[in-house]
Coordinates of C-alpha atoms in Angstrom, one line a residue:
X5 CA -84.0 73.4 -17.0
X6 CA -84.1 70.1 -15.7
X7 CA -86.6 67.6 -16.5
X8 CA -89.8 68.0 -14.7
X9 CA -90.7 65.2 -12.1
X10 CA -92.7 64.5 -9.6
X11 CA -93.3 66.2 -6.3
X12 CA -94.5 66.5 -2.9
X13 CA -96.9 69.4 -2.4
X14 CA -95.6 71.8 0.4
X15 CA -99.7 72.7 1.4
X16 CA -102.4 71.1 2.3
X17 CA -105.9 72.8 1.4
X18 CA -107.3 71.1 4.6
X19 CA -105.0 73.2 7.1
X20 CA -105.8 76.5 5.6
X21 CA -109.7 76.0 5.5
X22 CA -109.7 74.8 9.1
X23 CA -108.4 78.0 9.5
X24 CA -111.3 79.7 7.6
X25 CA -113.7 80.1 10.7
X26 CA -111.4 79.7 13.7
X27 CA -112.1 82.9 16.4
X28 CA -109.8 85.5 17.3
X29 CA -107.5 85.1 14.4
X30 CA -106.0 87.7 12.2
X31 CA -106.5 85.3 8.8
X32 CA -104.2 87.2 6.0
X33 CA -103.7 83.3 5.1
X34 CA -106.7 81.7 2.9
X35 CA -108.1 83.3 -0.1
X36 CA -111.2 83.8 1.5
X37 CA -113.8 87.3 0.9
X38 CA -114.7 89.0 4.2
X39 CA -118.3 88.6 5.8
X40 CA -118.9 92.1 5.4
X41 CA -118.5 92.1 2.0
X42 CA -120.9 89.6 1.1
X43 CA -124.3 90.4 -0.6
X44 CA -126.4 88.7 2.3
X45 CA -129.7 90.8 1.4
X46 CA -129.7 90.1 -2.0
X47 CA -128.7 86.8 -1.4
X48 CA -131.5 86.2 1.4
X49 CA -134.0 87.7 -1.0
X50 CA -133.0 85.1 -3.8
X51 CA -133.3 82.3 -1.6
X52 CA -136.6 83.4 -0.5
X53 CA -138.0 83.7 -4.1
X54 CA -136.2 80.3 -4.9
X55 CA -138.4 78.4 -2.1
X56 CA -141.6 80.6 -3.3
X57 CA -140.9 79.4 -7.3
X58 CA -139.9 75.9 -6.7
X59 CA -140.9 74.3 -3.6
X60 CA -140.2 70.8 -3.1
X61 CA -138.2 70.6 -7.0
X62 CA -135.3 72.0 -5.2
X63 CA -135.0 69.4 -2.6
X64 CA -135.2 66.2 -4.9
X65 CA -132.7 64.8 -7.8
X66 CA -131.6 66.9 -10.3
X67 CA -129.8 67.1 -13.5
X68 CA -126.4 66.0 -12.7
X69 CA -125.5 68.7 -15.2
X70 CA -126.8 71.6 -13.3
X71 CA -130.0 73.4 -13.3
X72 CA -130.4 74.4 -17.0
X73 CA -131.8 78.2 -16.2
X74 CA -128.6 78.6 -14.0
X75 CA -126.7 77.1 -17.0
X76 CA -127.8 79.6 -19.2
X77 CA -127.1 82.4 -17.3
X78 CA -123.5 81.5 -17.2
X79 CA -123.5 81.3 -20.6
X80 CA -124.4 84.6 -21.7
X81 CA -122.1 86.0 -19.0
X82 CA -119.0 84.0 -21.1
X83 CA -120.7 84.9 -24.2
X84 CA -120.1 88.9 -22.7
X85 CA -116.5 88.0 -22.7
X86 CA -116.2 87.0 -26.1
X87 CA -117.4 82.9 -25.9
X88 CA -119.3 81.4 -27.8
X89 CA -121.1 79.1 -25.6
X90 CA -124.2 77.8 -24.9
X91 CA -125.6 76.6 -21.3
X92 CA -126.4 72.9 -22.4
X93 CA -122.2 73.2 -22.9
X94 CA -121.7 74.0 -19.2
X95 CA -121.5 71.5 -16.0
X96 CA -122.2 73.1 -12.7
X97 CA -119.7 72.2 -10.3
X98 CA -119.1 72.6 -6.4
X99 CA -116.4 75.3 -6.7
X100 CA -113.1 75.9 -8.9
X101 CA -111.5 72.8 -7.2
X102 CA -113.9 70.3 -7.8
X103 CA -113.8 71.5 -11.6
X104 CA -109.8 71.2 -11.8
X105 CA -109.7 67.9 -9.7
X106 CA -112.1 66.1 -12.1
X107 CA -109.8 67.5 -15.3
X108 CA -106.7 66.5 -13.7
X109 CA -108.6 62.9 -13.3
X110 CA -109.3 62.9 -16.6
X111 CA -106.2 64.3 -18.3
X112 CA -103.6 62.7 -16.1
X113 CA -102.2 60.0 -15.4
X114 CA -99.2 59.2 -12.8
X115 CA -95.9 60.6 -14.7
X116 CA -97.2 62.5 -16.9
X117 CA -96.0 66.1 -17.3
X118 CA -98.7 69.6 -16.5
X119 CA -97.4 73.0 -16.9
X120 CA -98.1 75.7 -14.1
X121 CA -97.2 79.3 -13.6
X122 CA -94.4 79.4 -11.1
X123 CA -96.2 80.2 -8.4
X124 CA -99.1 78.4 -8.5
X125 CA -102.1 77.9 -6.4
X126 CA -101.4 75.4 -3.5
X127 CA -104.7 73.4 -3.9
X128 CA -104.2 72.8 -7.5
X129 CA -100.8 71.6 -6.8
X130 CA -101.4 69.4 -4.3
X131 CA -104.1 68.0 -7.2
X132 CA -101.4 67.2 -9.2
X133 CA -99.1 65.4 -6.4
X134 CA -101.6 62.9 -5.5
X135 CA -102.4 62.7 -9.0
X136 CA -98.5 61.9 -9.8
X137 CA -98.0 64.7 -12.3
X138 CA -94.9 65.5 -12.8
X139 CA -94.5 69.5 -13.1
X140 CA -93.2 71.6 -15.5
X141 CA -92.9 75.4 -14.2
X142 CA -93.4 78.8 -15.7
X143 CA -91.8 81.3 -13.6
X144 CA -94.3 84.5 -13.6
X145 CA -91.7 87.8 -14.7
X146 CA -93.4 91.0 -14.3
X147 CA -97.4 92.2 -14.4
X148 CA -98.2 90.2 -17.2
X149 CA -97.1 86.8 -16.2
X150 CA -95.1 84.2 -17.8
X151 CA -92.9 84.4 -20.9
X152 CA -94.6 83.0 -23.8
X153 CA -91.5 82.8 -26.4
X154 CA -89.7 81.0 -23.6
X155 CA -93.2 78.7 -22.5
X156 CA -93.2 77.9 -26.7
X157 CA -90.0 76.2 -26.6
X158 CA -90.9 74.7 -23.2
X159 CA -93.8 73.2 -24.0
X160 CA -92.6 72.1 -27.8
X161 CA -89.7 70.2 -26.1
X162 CA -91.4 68.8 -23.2
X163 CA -95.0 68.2 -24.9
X164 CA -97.0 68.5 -21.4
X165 CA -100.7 66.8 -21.2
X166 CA -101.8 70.0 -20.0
X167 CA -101.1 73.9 -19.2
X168 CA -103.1 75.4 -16.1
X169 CA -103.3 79.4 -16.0
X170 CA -104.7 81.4 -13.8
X171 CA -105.2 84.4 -16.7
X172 CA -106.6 86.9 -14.5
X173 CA -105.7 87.7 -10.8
X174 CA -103.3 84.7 -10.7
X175 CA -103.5 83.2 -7.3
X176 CA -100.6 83.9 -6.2
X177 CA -99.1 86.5 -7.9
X178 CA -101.8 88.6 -9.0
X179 CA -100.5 88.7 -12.6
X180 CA -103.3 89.3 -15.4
X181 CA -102.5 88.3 -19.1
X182 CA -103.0 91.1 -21.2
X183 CA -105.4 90.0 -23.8
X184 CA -103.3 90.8 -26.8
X185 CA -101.6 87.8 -25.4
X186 CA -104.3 85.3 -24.9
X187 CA -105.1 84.4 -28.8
X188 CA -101.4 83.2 -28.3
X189 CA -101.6 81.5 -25.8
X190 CA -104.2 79.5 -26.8
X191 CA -103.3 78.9 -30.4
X192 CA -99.3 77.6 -29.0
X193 CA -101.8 75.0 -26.6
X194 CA -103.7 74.1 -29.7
X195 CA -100.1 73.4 -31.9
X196 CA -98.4 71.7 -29.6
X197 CA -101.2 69.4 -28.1
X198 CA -101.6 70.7 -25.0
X199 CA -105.2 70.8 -22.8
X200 CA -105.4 74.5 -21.5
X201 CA -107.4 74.4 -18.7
X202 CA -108.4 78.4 -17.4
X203 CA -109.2 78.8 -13.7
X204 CA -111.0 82.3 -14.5
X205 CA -112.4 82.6 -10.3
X206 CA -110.6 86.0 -9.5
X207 CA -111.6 87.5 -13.7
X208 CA -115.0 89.7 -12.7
X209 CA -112.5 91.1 -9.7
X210 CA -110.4 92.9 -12.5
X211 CA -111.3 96.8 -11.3
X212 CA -110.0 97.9 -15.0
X213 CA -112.1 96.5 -17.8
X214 CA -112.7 92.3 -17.2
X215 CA -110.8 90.8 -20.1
X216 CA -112.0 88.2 -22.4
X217 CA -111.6 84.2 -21.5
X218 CA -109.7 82.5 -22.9
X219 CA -112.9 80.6 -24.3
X220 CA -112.8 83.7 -26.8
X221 CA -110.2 81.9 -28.9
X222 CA -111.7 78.5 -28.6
X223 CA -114.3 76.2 -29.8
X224 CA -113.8 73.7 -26.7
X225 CA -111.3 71.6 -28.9
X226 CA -108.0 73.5 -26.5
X227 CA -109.1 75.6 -23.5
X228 CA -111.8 74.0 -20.6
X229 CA -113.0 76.7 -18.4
X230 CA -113.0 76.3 -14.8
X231 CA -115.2 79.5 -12.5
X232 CA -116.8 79.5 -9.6
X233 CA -118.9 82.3 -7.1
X234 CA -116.8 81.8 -4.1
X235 CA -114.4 85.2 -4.7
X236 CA -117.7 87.5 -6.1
X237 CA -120.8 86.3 -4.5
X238 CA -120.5 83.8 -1.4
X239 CA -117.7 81.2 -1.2
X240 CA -120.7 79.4 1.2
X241 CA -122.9 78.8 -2.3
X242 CA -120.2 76.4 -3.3
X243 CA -121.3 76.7 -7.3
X244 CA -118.7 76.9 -9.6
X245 CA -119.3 76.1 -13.3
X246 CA -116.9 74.3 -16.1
X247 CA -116.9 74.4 -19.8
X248 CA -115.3 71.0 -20.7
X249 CA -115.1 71.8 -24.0
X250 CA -114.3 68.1 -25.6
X251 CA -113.7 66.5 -22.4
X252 CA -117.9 67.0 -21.7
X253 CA -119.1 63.6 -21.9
X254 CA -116.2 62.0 -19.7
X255 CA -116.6 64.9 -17.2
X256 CA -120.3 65.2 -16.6
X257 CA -119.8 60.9 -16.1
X258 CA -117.2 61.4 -13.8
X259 CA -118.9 64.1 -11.7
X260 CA -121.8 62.5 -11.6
X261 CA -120.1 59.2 -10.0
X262 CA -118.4 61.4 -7.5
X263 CA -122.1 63.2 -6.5
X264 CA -124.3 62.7 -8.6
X265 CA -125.0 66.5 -8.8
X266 CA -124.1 70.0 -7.2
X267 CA -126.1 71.5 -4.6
X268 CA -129.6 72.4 -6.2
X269 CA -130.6 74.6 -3.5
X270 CA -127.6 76.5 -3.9
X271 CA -127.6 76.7 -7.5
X272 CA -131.6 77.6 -7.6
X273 CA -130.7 81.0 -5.6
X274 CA -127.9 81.0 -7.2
X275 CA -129.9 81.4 -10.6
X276 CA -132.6 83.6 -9.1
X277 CA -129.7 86.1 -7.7
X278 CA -128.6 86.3 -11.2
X279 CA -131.9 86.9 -12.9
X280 CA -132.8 89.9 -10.3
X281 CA -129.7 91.7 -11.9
X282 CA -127.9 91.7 -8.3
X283 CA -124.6 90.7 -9.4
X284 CA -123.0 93.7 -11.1
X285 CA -124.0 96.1 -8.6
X286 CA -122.3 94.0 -6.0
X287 CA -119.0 94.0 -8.3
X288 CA -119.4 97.5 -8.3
X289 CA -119.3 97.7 -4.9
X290 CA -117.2 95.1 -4.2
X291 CA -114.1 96.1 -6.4
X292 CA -113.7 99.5 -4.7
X293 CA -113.8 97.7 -1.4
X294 CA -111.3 95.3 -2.3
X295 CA -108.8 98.4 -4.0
X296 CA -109.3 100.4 0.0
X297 CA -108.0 97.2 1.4
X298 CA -105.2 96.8 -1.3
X299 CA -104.2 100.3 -0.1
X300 CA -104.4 99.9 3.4
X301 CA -102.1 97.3 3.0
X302 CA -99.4 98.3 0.9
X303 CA -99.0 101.3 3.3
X304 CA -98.5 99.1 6.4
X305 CA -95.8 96.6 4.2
X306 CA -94.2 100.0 3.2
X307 CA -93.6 101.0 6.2
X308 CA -93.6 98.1 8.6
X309 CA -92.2 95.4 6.7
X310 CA -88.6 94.8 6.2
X311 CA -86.8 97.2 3.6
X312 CA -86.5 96.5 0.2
X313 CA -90.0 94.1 0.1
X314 CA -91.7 94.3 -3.0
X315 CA -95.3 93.8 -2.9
X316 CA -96.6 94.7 -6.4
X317 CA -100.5 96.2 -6.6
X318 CA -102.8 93.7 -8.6
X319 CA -105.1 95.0 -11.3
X320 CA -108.0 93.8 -8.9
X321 CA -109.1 91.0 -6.0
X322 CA -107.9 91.6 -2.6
X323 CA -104.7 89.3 -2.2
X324 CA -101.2 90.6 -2.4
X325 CA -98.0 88.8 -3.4
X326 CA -95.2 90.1 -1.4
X327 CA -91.3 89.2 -2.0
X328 CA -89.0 89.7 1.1
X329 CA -85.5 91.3 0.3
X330 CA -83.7 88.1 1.5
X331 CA -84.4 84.4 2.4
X332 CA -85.8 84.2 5.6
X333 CA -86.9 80.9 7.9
X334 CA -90.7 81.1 7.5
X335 CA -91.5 78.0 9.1
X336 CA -90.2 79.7 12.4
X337 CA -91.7 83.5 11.4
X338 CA -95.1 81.3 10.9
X339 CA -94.8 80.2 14.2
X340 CA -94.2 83.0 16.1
X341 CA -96.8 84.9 14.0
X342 CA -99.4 81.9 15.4
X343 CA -98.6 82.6 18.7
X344 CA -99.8 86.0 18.1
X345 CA -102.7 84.5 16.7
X346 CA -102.0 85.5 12.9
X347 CA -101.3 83.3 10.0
X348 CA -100.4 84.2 6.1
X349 CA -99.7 82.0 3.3
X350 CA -96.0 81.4 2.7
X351 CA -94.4 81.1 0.1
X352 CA -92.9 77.4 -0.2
X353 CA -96.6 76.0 -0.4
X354 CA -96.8 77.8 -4.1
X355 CA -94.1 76.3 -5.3
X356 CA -92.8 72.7 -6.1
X357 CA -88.9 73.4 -5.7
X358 CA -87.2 75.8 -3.3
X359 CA -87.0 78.9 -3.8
X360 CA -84.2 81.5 -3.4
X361 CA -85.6 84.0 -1.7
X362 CA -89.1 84.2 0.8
X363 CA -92.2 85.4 -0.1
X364 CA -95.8 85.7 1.3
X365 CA -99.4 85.8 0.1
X366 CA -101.2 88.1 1.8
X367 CA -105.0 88.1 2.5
X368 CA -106.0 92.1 2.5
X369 CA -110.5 91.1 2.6
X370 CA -110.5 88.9 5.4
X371 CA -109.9 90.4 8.6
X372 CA -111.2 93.7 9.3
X373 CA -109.4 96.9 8.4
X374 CA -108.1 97.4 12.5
X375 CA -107.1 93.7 12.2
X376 CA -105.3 94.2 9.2
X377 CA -103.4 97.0 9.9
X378 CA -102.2 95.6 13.3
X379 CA -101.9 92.1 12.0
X380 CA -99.9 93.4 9.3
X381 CA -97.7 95.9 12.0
X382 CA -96.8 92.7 14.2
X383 CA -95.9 90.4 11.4
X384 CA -93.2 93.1 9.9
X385 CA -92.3 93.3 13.2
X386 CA -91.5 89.7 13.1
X387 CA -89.5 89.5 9.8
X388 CA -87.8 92.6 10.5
X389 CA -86.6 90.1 13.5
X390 CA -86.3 86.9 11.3

């Protein structure tokens, strides 16, 4: 390959959020859960019991780590998959994004050289362009993701500061590592030098047994862990959580300059949501919901889409990653589609070099299941046209 450089990102995480809330769209675009599948009762309920418990603690300065009982809930949720961890370990964070930026701000510096899966998240990319990484991609091959007797040899000969995985739902493929895989993975991080920073935000969507984090193979010294309750519980909470690892005592500084703490209202009914038992059942509610709309999907693509797309069925969350059977101008499909007031995530922005054929991510939990069948009819209506 050649050598990595740097990049422009294709996508900006401002134009797809601004996109979050706008009326009368068909949004297959941003990773975002539907309204109808959020726990609102539950969450009401916490909220209630959090003003009852604390009163006026929750509306003054707090830790700038996080509120401790939250902390420790986290904890022994990671320590269920294998970690071992402890809550004063943890730093509460205002979602996945705020976790990765301050690791990137820490790790890298302009030229330096981060491994991604090929494609990659579009907000974590455009992280690393204004941070002046240069990028060294791992093309995802198959269900289980990248190559790791090719990614040894990469990242012995190009010795990157970092590796950032997506292990479980990968946003956007939808690849999971198996976890026969993952002691690997970390161990190759750990020989050759390399940071491995997890973004584990789609792992409790996994409908098939949640694997282990990559935490399970760590004491801190490799892998930092980067979560957050936007995909399961409400992306509204903004609370995400990171596990530094050896990187804590630069990264709670560092967050704590940027604002001082998280959210403590948040993060109080985030903590009493926990402690009432209500998030498992809501997983178990949730992951069904997320397979029907999966389903639905696939069957419109299958028929409606042009012939030959390949859209291959996650092992959970409620994205799909969909490959077109030739290259087609999606700039021009993307704005015909937003005159019929429909958008989708194409594929350019997941990338940092063209690619040779088109792809889409498509959003299956958004819109609701009329929308997303007719959504889905006109927009293979369009590339059928393209």
């Amino acid at each position: 390959m050649t050598e990595p450089r740097p990049f422009q990102a294709a996508g900006r995480l401002v134009d797809f959020m601004r996109q979050a809330d706008e009326p009368g769209l068909i949004n297959l675009a941003a990773g975002v859960p539907g309204l109808d599948s959020l726990p609102t009762e539950e969450l009401q309920a916490a909220f209630t019991r959090a003003f009852v418990n604390e009163g006026a603690k929750m509306f003054a300065y707090h830790h700038p780590e996080g509120d401790h009982g939250l902390r420790e809930q986290l904890a022994a949720r990671l320590q269920a998959r294998g970690a071992s961890i402890r809550g004063p370990q943890l730093i509460t964070v205002t979602g996945c994004t705020q976790g990765v930026q301050l690791l990137v701000s820490i790790l890298i510096k302009p030229g330096d050289i981060v491994a991604v899966e090929a494609p990659a998240y579009y907000g974590m990319l455009e992280v690393l362009s204004v941070a002046g990484a240069r990028v060294l991609p791992l093309p995802v091959a198959g269900p289980h993701g990248f190559d790791l007797d090719s990614t040894e040899e990469l990242l012995a000969r190009w010795k990157p500061r970092a590796l950032i995985v997506c292990a479980a739902l990968s946003n956007p493929s939808g690849v999971t590592i198996p976890e026969e895989k993952r002691p690997r993975l970390v161990e190759m991080c750990r020989t050759h030098g390399v940071r491995l920073i997890e973004d584990d935000i789609y792992g409790e969507l996994i409908e098939d047994g949640v694997p282990r984090s990559l935490l399970a193979w760590d004491d801190g010294s490799t892998v930092s862990y980067v979560s957050s309750f936007s995909k399961t519980v409400s992306p509204g909470l903004r609370v995400g959580v990171c596990a530094p690892g050896t990187l804590y005592e630069d990264f709670a500084a560092r967050k704590c300059q940027q604002d001082l703490h998280s959210a403590v209202v948040s993060e109080v009914a985030l903590r009493e949501f926990l402690a009432a038992d209500a998030l498992d059942p809501h997983l178990a509610r949730l992951r069904p919901r997320n397979a029907r709309r999966r389903a639905l999907a696939l069957e419109v693509i299958a028929r409606a889409f042009p012939k030959g797309t390949r859209a291959s069925p996650p092992r959970g969350g409620y994205m799909l990653w969909t490959e077109l059977p030739r290259a087609v101008d999606l700039a021009k499909v993307r704005e015909i589609a937003r005159k019929e007031r429909i958008v989708f995530g194409a594929g350019p922005v997941f990338y940092t070099e063209p690619q040779a054929t088109s792809s889409l991510r498509l959003n299956c939990a958004k819109a609701s299941e009329a929308e997303l069948v007719s959504g889905l009819e006109t927009l293979g209506g369009i590339l059928c046209a393209a």
